[in-house]
Amino acid sequence: MSEEEVRLAVYTGSFDPITLGHLNVIERSARLVDKLIVGIGINVEKAALFSPDERVNLVASATAQFGNVEVRAFSGLAVSFVRKCGARVMVRGIRPLTDIAAEFTMMLANRELDPDIEAVFLMADPEHLFVSSSLIKEVARFGGEITDFVPEDVAQALGERLGDQ
């Protein structure tokens, strides 16, 4: 298969930290394409719990079972990152109601910035629909059980990072 024939998609997010909902979207996306790049967005105006390198390592560990997934960090516009990767498909994970309006607005803006890139929306399986990175961090800060919501090594990293709080 030549480079032009490879079905390539990019799934972007902050993944601070990656959740089982994110992982569910990654797994299902990876089945639809030949290669999936998970782009870890670096937003300098947002205080992240984990550094970009830590997030790349946590996501790479969580996705190691998928042979066609690559993890990269990026800064700037997600649509620009997708273009740099040579992809024409941007995967977006959505939760019902909470994400739809914002994602729709972002999709329209991205289409203006690069009309050749299509957004594909995937909803996580029902058991993961309410899970967000923000919720996980809040539960972890107060010592709540998070192992049903994040990969094991992420739960451990959160425990180490937030253990003193």
GROMACS .gro file of N, CA and C in nm:
model
  495
    1MET      N    1   0.085  -0.118   0.000
    1MET     CA    2   0.000   0.000   0.000
    1MET      C    3   0.089   0.124   0.000
    2SER      N    4   0.064   0.213  -0.092
    2SER     CA    5   0.145   0.334  -0.100
    2SER      C    6   0.103   0.434   0.006
    3GLU      N    7   0.188   0.537   0.029
    3GLU     CA    8   0.159   0.642   0.127
    3GLU      C    9   0.022   0.705   0.103
    4GLU      N   10  -0.013   0.729  -0.024
    4GLU     CA   11  -0.140   0.793  -0.055
    4GLU      C   12  -0.260   0.706  -0.021
    5GLU      N   13  -0.241   0.574  -0.020
    5GLU     CA   14  -0.351   0.482   0.005
    5GLU      C   15  -0.370   0.449   0.152
    6VAL      N   16  -0.281   0.491   0.239
    6VAL     CA   17  -0.292   0.462   0.381
    6VAL      C   18  -0.406   0.544   0.440
    7ARG      N   19  -0.498   0.475   0.506
    7ARG     CA   20  -0.607   0.545   0.575
    7ARG      C   21  -0.553   0.592   0.709
    8LEU      N   22  -0.534   0.723   0.720
    8LEU     CA   23  -0.470   0.783   0.836
    8LEU      C   24  -0.567   0.879   0.903
    9ALA      N   25  -0.576   0.871   1.035
    9ALA     CA   26  -0.660   0.964   1.111
    9ALA      C   27  -0.581   1.012   1.232
   10VAL      N   28  -0.622   1.127   1.285
   10VAL     CA   29  -0.558   1.186   1.402
   10VAL      C   30  -0.665   1.215   1.506
   11TYR      N   31  -0.640   1.171   1.628
   11TYR     CA   32  -0.729   1.197   1.742
   11TYR      C   33  -0.654   1.290   1.836
   12THR      N   34  -0.703   1.412   1.851
   12THR     CA   35  -0.635   1.510   1.934
   12THR      C   36  -0.709   1.534   2.065
   13GLY      N   37  -0.633   1.573   2.165
   13GLY     CA   38  -0.689   1.607   2.295
   13GLY      C   39  -0.578   1.641   2.391
   14SER      N   40  -0.615   1.681   2.510
   14SER     CA   41  -0.511   1.710   2.610
   14SER      C   42  -0.472   1.583   2.686
   15PHE      N   43  -0.565   1.491   2.702
   15PHE     CA   44  -0.537   1.362   2.766
   15PHE      C   45  -0.462   1.382   2.899
   16ASP      N   46  -0.518   1.467   2.984
   16ASP     CA   47  -0.453   1.501   3.112
   16ASP      C   48  -0.541   1.464   3.229
   17PRO      N   49  -0.554   1.335   3.259
   17PRO     CA   50  -0.490   1.217   3.199
   17PRO      C   51  -0.583   1.147   3.099
   18ILE      N   52  -0.528   1.046   3.033
   18ILE     CA   53  -0.609   0.961   2.946
   18ILE      C   54  -0.705   0.881   3.034
   19THR      N   55  -0.829   0.865   2.985
   19THR     CA   56  -0.930   0.788   3.057
   19THR      C   57  -0.967   0.664   2.976
   20LEU      N   58  -1.045   0.577   3.037
   20LEU     CA   59  -1.093   0.460   2.963
   20LEU      C   60  -1.188   0.503   2.851
   21GLY      N   61  -1.254   0.617   2.866
   21GLY     CA   62  -1.337   0.670   2.757
   21GLY      C   63  -1.252   0.708   2.637
   22HIS      N   64  -1.140   0.778   2.663
   22HIS     CA   65  -1.046   0.810   2.554
   22HIS      C   66  -0.996   0.681   2.490
   23LEU      N   67  -0.959   0.586   2.574
   23LEU     CA   68  -0.902   0.460   2.524
   23LEU      C   69  -1.005   0.385   2.439
   24ASN      N   70  -1.131   0.392   2.477
   24ASN     CA   71  -1.237   0.328   2.400
   24ASN      C   72  -1.248   0.392   2.261
   25VAL      N   73  -1.240   0.524   2.255
   25VAL     CA   74  -1.245   0.594   2.126
   25VAL      C   75  -1.121   0.561   2.043
   26ILE      N   76  -1.005   0.553   2.106
   26ILE     CA   77  -0.881   0.517   2.036
   26ILE      C   78  -0.891   0.376   1.978
   27GLU      N   79  -0.936   0.282   2.059
   27GLU     CA   80  -0.947   0.144   2.013
   27GLU      C   81  -1.041   0.133   1.893
   28ARG      N   82  -1.156   0.196   1.900
   28ARG     CA   83  -1.253   0.189   1.792
   28ARG      C   84  -1.204   0.264   1.668
   29SER      N   85  -1.137   0.377   1.688
   29SER     CA   86  -1.081   0.452   1.575
   29SER      C   87  -0.972   0.371   1.505
   30ALA      N   88  -0.888   0.306   1.585
   30ALA     CA   89  -0.777   0.227   1.529
   30ALA      C   90  -0.827   0.113   1.441
   31ARG      N   91  -0.949   0.065   1.468
   31ARG     CA   92  -1.007  -0.040   1.384
   31ARG      C   93  -1.056   0.013   1.249
   32LEU      N   94  -1.078   0.145   1.242
   32LEU     CA   95  -1.133   0.205   1.120
   32LEU      C   96  -1.027   0.250   1.020
   33VAL      N   97  -0.903   0.264   1.068
   33VAL     CA   98  -0.797   0.319   0.984
   33VAL      C   99  -0.674   0.229   0.986
   34ASP      N  100  -0.584   0.256   0.892
   34ASP     CA  101  -0.458   0.183   0.890
   34ASP      C  102  -0.362   0.234   0.997
   35LYS      N  103  -0.367   0.366   1.021
   35LYS     CA  104  -0.279   0.427   1.120
   35LYS      C  105  -0.355   0.538   1.190
   36LEU      N  106  -0.347   0.539   1.323
   36LEU     CA  107  -0.408   0.643   1.404
   36LEU      C  108  -0.298   0.713   1.483
   37ILE      N  109  -0.293   0.844   1.469
   37ILE     CA  110  -0.199   0.924   1.548
   37ILE      C  111  -0.280   0.991   1.658
   38VAL      N  112  -0.235   0.970   1.782
   38VAL     CA  113  -0.297   1.037   1.896
   38VAL      C  114  -0.211   1.160   1.924
   39GLY      N  115  -0.270   1.277   1.907
   39GLY     CA  116  -0.199   1.403   1.926
   39GLY      C  117  -0.227   1.461   2.063
   40ILE      N  118  -0.123   1.472   2.143
   40ILE     CA  119  -0.135   1.529   2.277
   40ILE      C  120  -0.116   1.680   2.265
   41GLY      N  121  -0.224   1.754   2.280
   41GLY     CA  122  -0.218   1.898   2.266
   41GLY      C  123  -0.155   1.965   2.387
   42ILE      N  124  -0.066   2.059   2.359
   42ILE     CA  125   0.000   2.137   2.464
   42ILE      C  126  -0.059   2.276   2.461
   43ASN      N  127  -0.132   2.310   2.565
   43ASN     CA  128  -0.193   2.441   2.578
   43ASN      C  129  -0.121   2.514   2.691
   44VAL      N  130  -0.035   2.609   2.656
   44VAL     CA  131   0.047   2.677   2.756
   44VAL      C  132  -0.037   2.763   2.851
   45GLU      N  133  -0.160   2.794   2.812
   45GLU     CA  134  -0.246   2.875   2.898
   45GLU      C  135  -0.329   2.791   2.994
   46LYS      N  136  -0.319   2.661   2.983
   46LYS     CA  137  -0.395   2.570   3.069
   46LYS      C  138  -0.297   2.498   3.161
   47ALA      N  139  -0.325   2.499   3.290
   47ALA     CA  140  -0.238   2.431   3.387
   47ALA      C  141  -0.264   2.281   3.382
   48ALA      N  142  -0.171   2.208   3.326
   48ALA     CA  143  -0.186   2.063   3.315
   48ALA      C  144  -0.128   1.995   3.440
   49LEU      N  145  -0.188   1.884   3.477
   49LEU     CA  146  -0.137   1.806   3.590
   49LEU      C  147  -0.010   1.732   3.550
   50PHE      N  148  -0.009   1.678   3.428
   50PHE     CA  149   0.105   1.603   3.378
   50PHE      C  150   0.174   1.681   3.267
   51SER      N  151   0.305   1.672   3.260
   51SER     CA  152   0.382   1.738   3.155
   51SER      C  153   0.350   1.672   3.021
   52PRO      N  154   0.382   1.740   2.911
   52PRO     CA  155   0.360   1.677   2.779
   52PRO      C  156   0.430   1.541   2.767
   53ASP      N  157   0.556   1.533   2.814
   53ASP     CA  158   0.628   1.405   2.805
   53ASP      C  159   0.560   1.297   2.888
   54GLU      N  160   0.512   1.334   3.007
   54GLU     CA  161   0.442   1.236   3.091
   54GLU      C  162   0.314   1.189   3.024
   55ARG      N  163   0.240   1.282   2.964
   55ARG     CA  164   0.116   1.244   2.896
   55ARG      C  165   0.144   1.155   2.774
   56VAL      N  166   0.248   1.189   2.699
   56VAL     CA  167   0.285   1.104   2.585
   56VAL      C  168   0.318   0.963   2.634
   57ASN      N  169   0.395   0.952   2.741
   57ASN     CA  170   0.432   0.821   2.794
   57ASN      C  171   0.311   0.744   2.846
   58LEU      N  172   0.220   0.812   2.918
   58LEU     CA  173   0.101   0.745   2.970
   58LEU      C  174   0.010   0.698   2.857
   59VAL      N  175  -0.008   0.781   2.755
   59VAL     CA  176  -0.093   0.742   2.641
   59VAL      C  177  -0.026   0.631   2.561
   60ALA      N  178   0.105   0.640   2.540
   60ALA     CA  179   0.177   0.536   2.466
   60ALA      C  180   0.167   0.402   2.540
   61SER      N  181   0.179   0.405   2.671
   61SER     CA  182   0.166   0.282   2.750
   61SER      C  183   0.026   0.225   2.738
   62ALA      N  184  -0.076   0.311   2.747
   62ALA     CA  185  -0.215   0.266   2.742
   62ALA      C  186  -0.254   0.214   2.604
   63THR      N  187  -0.185   0.259   2.499
   63THR     CA  188  -0.220   0.220   2.362
   63THR      C  189  -0.121   0.121   2.301
   64ALA      N  190  -0.026   0.074   2.379
   64ALA     CA  191   0.079  -0.015   2.327
   64ALA      C  192   0.021  -0.142   2.263
   65GLN      N  193  -0.096  -0.182   2.308
   65GLN     CA  194  -0.158  -0.304   2.254
   65GLN      C  195  -0.207  -0.288   2.110
   66PHE      N  196  -0.219  -0.164   2.065
   66PHE     CA  197  -0.267  -0.138   1.930
   66PHE      C  198  -0.147  -0.112   1.839
   67GLY      N  199  -0.125  -0.200   1.744
   67GLY     CA  200  -0.008  -0.191   1.659
   67GLY      C  201  -0.008  -0.075   1.560
   68ASN      N  202  -0.121  -0.011   1.540
   68ASN     CA  203  -0.128   0.095   1.441
   68ASN      C  204  -0.150   0.233   1.504
   69VAL      N  205  -0.118   0.248   1.633
   69VAL     CA  206  -0.135   0.376   1.702
   69VAL      C  207   0.001   0.435   1.735
   70GLU      N  208   0.016   0.562   1.702
   70GLU     CA  209   0.137   0.638   1.732
   70GLU      C  210   0.095   0.758   1.817
   71VAL      N  211   0.179   0.797   1.911
   71VAL     CA  212   0.148   0.909   2.001
   71VAL      C  213   0.252   1.018   1.981
   72ARG      N  214   0.202   1.142   1.963
   72ARG     CA  215   0.290   1.258   1.945
   72ARG      C  216   0.233   1.377   2.022
   73ALA      N  217   0.321   1.463   2.068
   73ALA     CA  218   0.278   1.590   2.128
   73ALA      C  219   0.279   1.698   2.021
   74PHE      N  220   0.193   1.799   2.039
   74PHE     CA  221   0.193   1.911   1.946
   74PHE      C  222   0.147   2.036   2.019
   75SER      N  223   0.183   2.150   1.964
   75SER     CA  224   0.128   2.276   2.014
   75SER      C  225   0.068   2.349   1.895
   76GLY      N  226  -0.019   2.442   1.922
   76GLY     CA  227  -0.085   2.515   1.815
   76GLY      C  228  -0.221   2.455   1.785
   77LEU      N  229  -0.271   2.488   1.668
   77LEU     CA  230  -0.405   2.443   1.628
   77LEU      C  231  -0.406   2.294   1.595
   78ALA      N  232  -0.509   2.227   1.642
   78ALA     CA  233  -0.524   2.084   1.614
   78ALA      C  234  -0.534   2.058   1.464
   79VAL      N  235  -0.608   2.142   1.393
   79VAL     CA  236  -0.625   2.123   1.249
   79VAL      C  237  -0.490   2.137   1.176
   80SER      N  238  -0.403   2.223   1.225
   80SER     CA  239  -0.268   2.236   1.166
   80SER      C  240  -0.186   2.112   1.192
   81PHE      N  241  -0.200   2.055   1.312
   81PHE     CA  242  -0.129   1.931   1.345
   81PHE      C  243  -0.176   1.817   1.255
   82VAL      N  244  -0.306   1.807   1.235
   82VAL     CA  245  -0.362   1.703   1.149
   82VAL      C  246  -0.304   1.717   1.008
   83ARG      N  247  -0.299   1.839   0.957
   83ARG     CA  248  -0.243   1.865   0.824
   83ARG      C  249  -0.095   1.823   0.820
   84LYS      N  250  -0.018   1.862   0.925
   84LYS     CA  251   0.125   1.826   0.929
   84LYS      C  252   0.146   1.675   0.929
   85CYS      N  253   0.053   1.603   0.989
   85CYS     CA  254   0.063   1.456   0.992
   85CYS      C  255   0.030   1.393   0.857
   86GLY      N  256  -0.025   1.473   0.766
   86GLY     CA  257  -0.063   1.421   0.635
   86GLY      C  258  -0.199   1.353   0.636
   87ALA      N  259  -0.278   1.377   0.740
   87ALA     CA  260  -0.410   1.314   0.750
   87ALA      C  261  -0.517   1.407   0.696
   88ARG      N  262  -0.630   1.347   0.662
   88ARG     CA  263  -0.747   1.425   0.619
   88ARG      C  264  -0.865   1.401   0.710
   89VAL      N  265  -0.843   1.319   0.814
   89VAL     CA  266  -0.950   1.285   0.907
   89VAL      C  267  -0.906   1.317   1.049
   90MET      N  268  -0.990   1.396   1.117
   90MET     CA  269  -0.967   1.428   1.258
   90MET      C  270  -1.078   1.361   1.339
   91VAL      N  271  -1.037   1.272   1.430
   91VAL     CA  272  -1.132   1.204   1.517
   91VAL      C  273  -1.155   1.291   1.640
   92ARG      N  274  -1.281   1.303   1.679
   92ARG     CA  275  -1.316   1.377   1.801
   92ARG      C  276  -1.406   1.286   1.884
   93GLY      N  277  -1.371   1.271   2.010
   93GLY     CA  278  -1.455   1.196   2.102
   93GLY      C  279  -1.553   1.292   2.165
   94ILE      N  280  -1.678   1.252   2.174
   94ILE     CA  281  -1.778   1.340   2.234
   94ILE      C  282  -1.860   1.265   2.339
   95ARG      N  283  -1.904   1.342   2.437
   95ARG     CA  284  -2.000   1.294   2.535
   95ARG      C  285  -2.133   1.359   2.501
   96PRO      N  286  -2.243   1.289   2.530
   96PRO     CA  287  -2.372   1.348   2.492
   96PRO      C  288  -2.395   1.479   2.565
   97LEU      N  289  -2.455   1.571   2.494
   97LEU     CA  290  -2.495   1.702   2.544
   97LEU      C  291  -2.379   1.791   2.587
   98THR      N  292  -2.287   1.743   2.672
   98THR     CA  293  -2.183   1.830   2.725
   98THR      C  294  -2.085   1.878   2.619
   99ASP      N  295  -2.059   1.797   2.517
   99ASP     CA  296  -1.957   1.831   2.419
   99ASP      C  297  -2.010   1.872   2.282
  100ILE      N  298  -2.131   1.838   2.251
  100ILE     CA  299  -2.180   1.850   2.114
  100ILE      C  300  -2.175   1.993   2.061
  101ALA      N  301  -2.224   2.090   2.137
  101ALA     CA  302  -2.226   2.229   2.087
  101ALA      C  303  -2.086   2.281   2.063
  102ALA      N  304  -1.996   2.259   2.159
  102ALA     CA  305  -1.858   2.308   2.145
  102ALA      C  306  -1.788   2.238   2.028
  103GLU      N  307  -1.807   2.108   2.015
  103GLU     CA  308  -1.742   2.033   1.907
  103GLU      C  309  -1.797   2.076   1.771
  104PHE      N  310  -1.926   2.103   1.764
  104PHE     CA  311  -1.985   2.148   1.638
  104PHE      C  312  -1.926   2.282   1.596
  105THR      N  313  -1.913   2.373   1.692
  105THR     CA  314  -1.854   2.504   1.664
  105THR      C  315  -1.709   2.489   1.618
  106MET      N  316  -1.634   2.402   1.688
  106MET     CA  317  -1.494   2.379   1.651
  106MET      C  318  -1.484   2.316   1.512
  107MET      N  319  -1.575   2.225   1.481
  107MET     CA  320  -1.574   2.162   1.349
  107MET      C  321  -1.594   2.265   1.239
  108LEU      N  322  -1.687   2.359   1.260
  108LEU     CA  323  -1.711   2.462   1.160
  108LEU      C  324  -1.589   2.553   1.143
  109ALA      N  325  -1.524   2.589   1.254
  109ALA     CA  326  -1.403   2.671   1.246
  109ALA      C  327  -1.292   2.595   1.174
  110ASN      N  328  -1.274   2.467   1.207
  110ASN     CA  329  -1.170   2.387   1.143
  110ASN      C  330  -1.196   2.373   0.994
  111ARG      N  331  -1.323   2.361   0.957
  111ARG     CA  332  -1.356   2.350   0.815
  111ARG      C  333  -1.319   2.477   0.740
  112GLU      N  334  -1.334   2.592   0.806
  112GLU     CA  335  -1.292   2.719   0.745
  112GLU      C  336  -1.140   2.724   0.732
  113LEU      N  337  -1.069   2.674   0.832
  113LEU     CA  338  -0.923   2.676   0.831
  113LEU      C  339  -0.864   2.577   0.731
  114ASP      N  340  -0.929   2.462   0.717
  114ASP     CA  341  -0.881   2.361   0.623
  114ASP      C  342  -0.998   2.275   0.577
  115PRO      N  343  -1.061   2.312   0.465
  115PRO     CA  344  -1.180   2.241   0.418
  115PRO      C  345  -1.152   2.097   0.374
  116ASP      N  346  -1.025   2.059   0.359
  116ASP     CA  347  -0.993   1.922   0.318
  116ASP      C  348  -0.990   1.823   0.434
  117ILE      N  349  -0.999   1.873   0.557
  117ILE     CA  350  -0.995   1.784   0.674
  117ILE      C  351  -1.137   1.764   0.725
  118GLU      N  352  -1.174   1.638   0.737
  118GLU     CA  353  -1.307   1.602   0.786
  118GLU      C  354  -1.300   1.563   0.932
  119ALA      N  355  -1.400   1.603   1.007
  119ALA     CA  356  -1.412   1.562   1.147
  119ALA      C  357  -1.504   1.441   1.155
  120VAL      N  358  -1.461   1.342   1.231
  120VAL     CA  359  -1.541   1.223   1.257
  120VAL      C  360  -1.562   1.217   1.407
  121PHE      N  361  -1.688   1.211   1.449
  121PHE     CA  362  -1.721   1.211   1.591
  121PHE      C  363  -1.755   1.070   1.637
  122LEU      N  364  -1.690   1.028   1.743
  122LEU     CA  365  -1.720   0.898   1.804
  122LEU      C  366  -1.756   0.920   1.950
  123MET      N  367  -1.862   0.856   1.992
  123MET     CA  368  -1.902   0.862   2.131
  123MET      C  369  -1.848   0.737   2.199
  124ALA      N  370  -1.792   0.754   2.317
  124ALA     CA  371  -1.742   0.639   2.392
  124ALA      C  372  -1.860   0.547   2.426
  125ASP      N  373  -1.829   0.423   2.457
  125ASP     CA  374  -1.933   0.329   2.498
  125ASP      C  375  -2.004   0.382   2.622
  126PRO      N  376  -2.129   0.342   2.643
  126PRO     CA  377  -2.212   0.399   2.750
  126PRO      C  378  -2.149   0.401   2.889
  127GLU      N  379  -2.073   0.300   2.924
  127GLU     CA  380  -2.015   0.296   3.059
  127GLU      C  381  -1.908   0.403   3.081
  128HIS      N  382  -1.864   0.468   2.972
  128HIS     CA  383  -1.760   0.571   2.983
  128HIS      C  384  -1.811   0.712   2.951
  129LEU      N  385  -1.939   0.727   2.923
  129LEU     CA  386  -1.990   0.854   2.874
  129LEU      C  387  -1.976   0.970   2.972
  130PHE      N  388  -1.981   0.943   3.100
  130PHE     CA  389  -1.976   1.051   3.199
  130PHE      C  390  -1.834   1.082   3.245
  131VAL      N  391  -1.738   1.003   3.201
  131VAL     CA  392  -1.600   1.017   3.250
  131VAL      C  393  -1.528   1.129   3.176
  132SER      N  394  -1.465   1.216   3.251
  132SER     CA  395  -1.381   1.321   3.193
  132SER      C  396  -1.252   1.328   3.273
  133SER      N  397  -1.148   1.380   3.211
  133SER     CA  398  -1.021   1.396   3.282
  133SER      C  399  -1.038   1.485   3.404
  134SER      N  400  -1.118   1.590   3.392
  134SER     CA  401  -1.140   1.681   3.504
  134SER      C  402  -1.206   1.609   3.621
  135LEU      N  403  -1.307   1.528   3.591
  135LEU     CA  404  -1.375   1.451   3.696
  135LEU      C  405  -1.278   1.355   3.763
  136ILE      N  406  -1.198   1.287   3.684
  136ILE     CA  407  -1.102   1.191   3.738
  136ILE      C  408  -1.005   1.260   3.833
  137LYS      N  409  -0.953   1.376   3.792
  137LYS     CA  410  -0.858   1.450   3.879
  137LYS      C  411  -0.925   1.492   4.009
  138GLU      N  412  -1.050   1.534   4.001
  138GLU     CA  413  -1.121   1.576   4.123
  138GLU      C  414  -1.143   1.458   4.217
  139VAL      N  415  -1.187   1.346   4.163
  139VAL     CA  416  -1.209   1.227   4.245
  139VAL      C  417  -1.077   1.182   4.307
  140ALA      N  418  -0.970   1.182   4.229
  140ALA     CA  419  -0.839   1.140   4.279
  140ALA      C  420  -0.788   1.233   4.389
  141ARG      N  421  -0.809   1.363   4.373
  141ARG     CA  422  -0.765   1.461   4.475
  141ARG      C  423  -0.827   1.433   4.611
  142PHE      N  424  -0.950   1.381   4.611
  142PHE     CA  425  -1.019   1.354   4.737
  142PHE      C  426  -1.010   1.208   4.778
  143GLY      N  427  -0.918   1.135   4.714
  143GLY     CA  428  -0.892   0.997   4.754
  143GLY      C  429  -0.993   0.896   4.707
  144GLY      N  430  -1.077   0.934   4.611
  144GLY     CA  431  -1.178   0.841   4.559
  144GLY      C  432  -1.116   0.735   4.469
  145GLU      N  433  -1.189   0.629   4.451
  145GLU     CA  434  -1.145   0.515   4.369
  145GLU      C  435  -1.161   0.549   4.221
  146ILE      N  436  -1.053   0.542   4.145
  146ILE     CA  437  -1.056   0.579   4.003
  146ILE      C  438  -1.019   0.466   3.909
  147THR      N  439  -0.992   0.347   3.963
  147THR     CA  440  -0.941   0.239   3.878
  147THR      C  441  -1.043   0.189   3.775
  148ASP      N  442  -1.171   0.222   3.793
  148ASP     CA  443  -1.271   0.184   3.692
  148ASP      C  444  -1.279   0.285   3.578
  149PHE      N  445  -1.201   0.393   3.587
  149PHE     CA  446  -1.214   0.502   3.491
  149PHE      C  447  -1.087   0.530   3.410
  150VAL      N  448  -0.973   0.481   3.458
  150VAL     CA  449  -0.845   0.507   3.391
  150VAL      C  450  -0.762   0.379   3.387
  151PRO      N  451  -0.668   0.371   3.292
  151PRO     CA  452  -0.577   0.256   3.292
  151PRO      C  453  -0.499   0.249   3.425
  152GLU      N  454  -0.455   0.131   3.459
  152GLU     CA  455  -0.388   0.106   3.588
  152GLU      C  456  -0.268   0.197   3.612
  153ASP      N  457  -0.182   0.214   3.511
  153ASP     CA  458  -0.063   0.297   3.531
  153ASP      C  459  -0.100   0.444   3.547
  154VAL      N  460  -0.212   0.486   3.490
  154VAL     CA  461  -0.259   0.623   3.507
  154VAL      C  462  -0.310   0.643   3.649
  155ALA      N  463  -0.382   0.545   3.701
  155ALA     CA  464  -0.429   0.552   3.840
  155ALA      C  465  -0.310   0.563   3.935
  156GLN      N  466  -0.206   0.487   3.907
  156GLN     CA  467  -0.085   0.492   3.990
  156GLN      C  468  -0.019   0.628   3.980
  157ALA      N  469  -0.006   0.680   3.859
  157ALA     CA  470   0.058   0.812   3.839
  157ALA      C  471  -0.023   0.922   3.908
  158LEU      N  472  -0.155   0.913   3.900
  158LEU     CA  473  -0.240   1.011   3.968
  158LEU      C  474  -0.222   1.002   4.119
  159GLY      N  475  -0.217   0.881   4.170
  159GLY     CA  476  -0.196   0.862   4.313
  159GLY      C  477  -0.065   0.921   4.360
  160GLU      N  478   0.040   0.901   4.281
  160GLU     CA  479   0.171   0.956   4.315
  160GLU      C  480   0.171   1.109   4.307
  161ARG      N  481   0.107   1.163   4.205
  161ARG     CA  482   0.105   1.307   4.184
  161ARG      C  483   0.018   1.380   4.286
  162LEU      N  484  -0.095   1.319   4.321
  162LEU     CA  485  -0.191   1.387   4.408
  162LEU      C  486  -0.191   1.333   4.551
  163GLY      N  487  -0.102   1.241   4.579
  163GLY     CA  488  -0.100   1.175   4.710
  163GLY      C  489  -0.086   1.269   4.828
  164ASP      N  490  -0.017   1.380   4.811
  164ASP     CA  491   0.007   1.472   4.922
  164ASP      C  492  -0.106   1.572   4.940
  165GLN      N  493  -0.201   1.574   4.848
  165GLN     CA  494  -0.306   1.678   4.856
  165GLN      C  495  -0.424   1.633   4.939
   0.00000   0.00000   0.00000
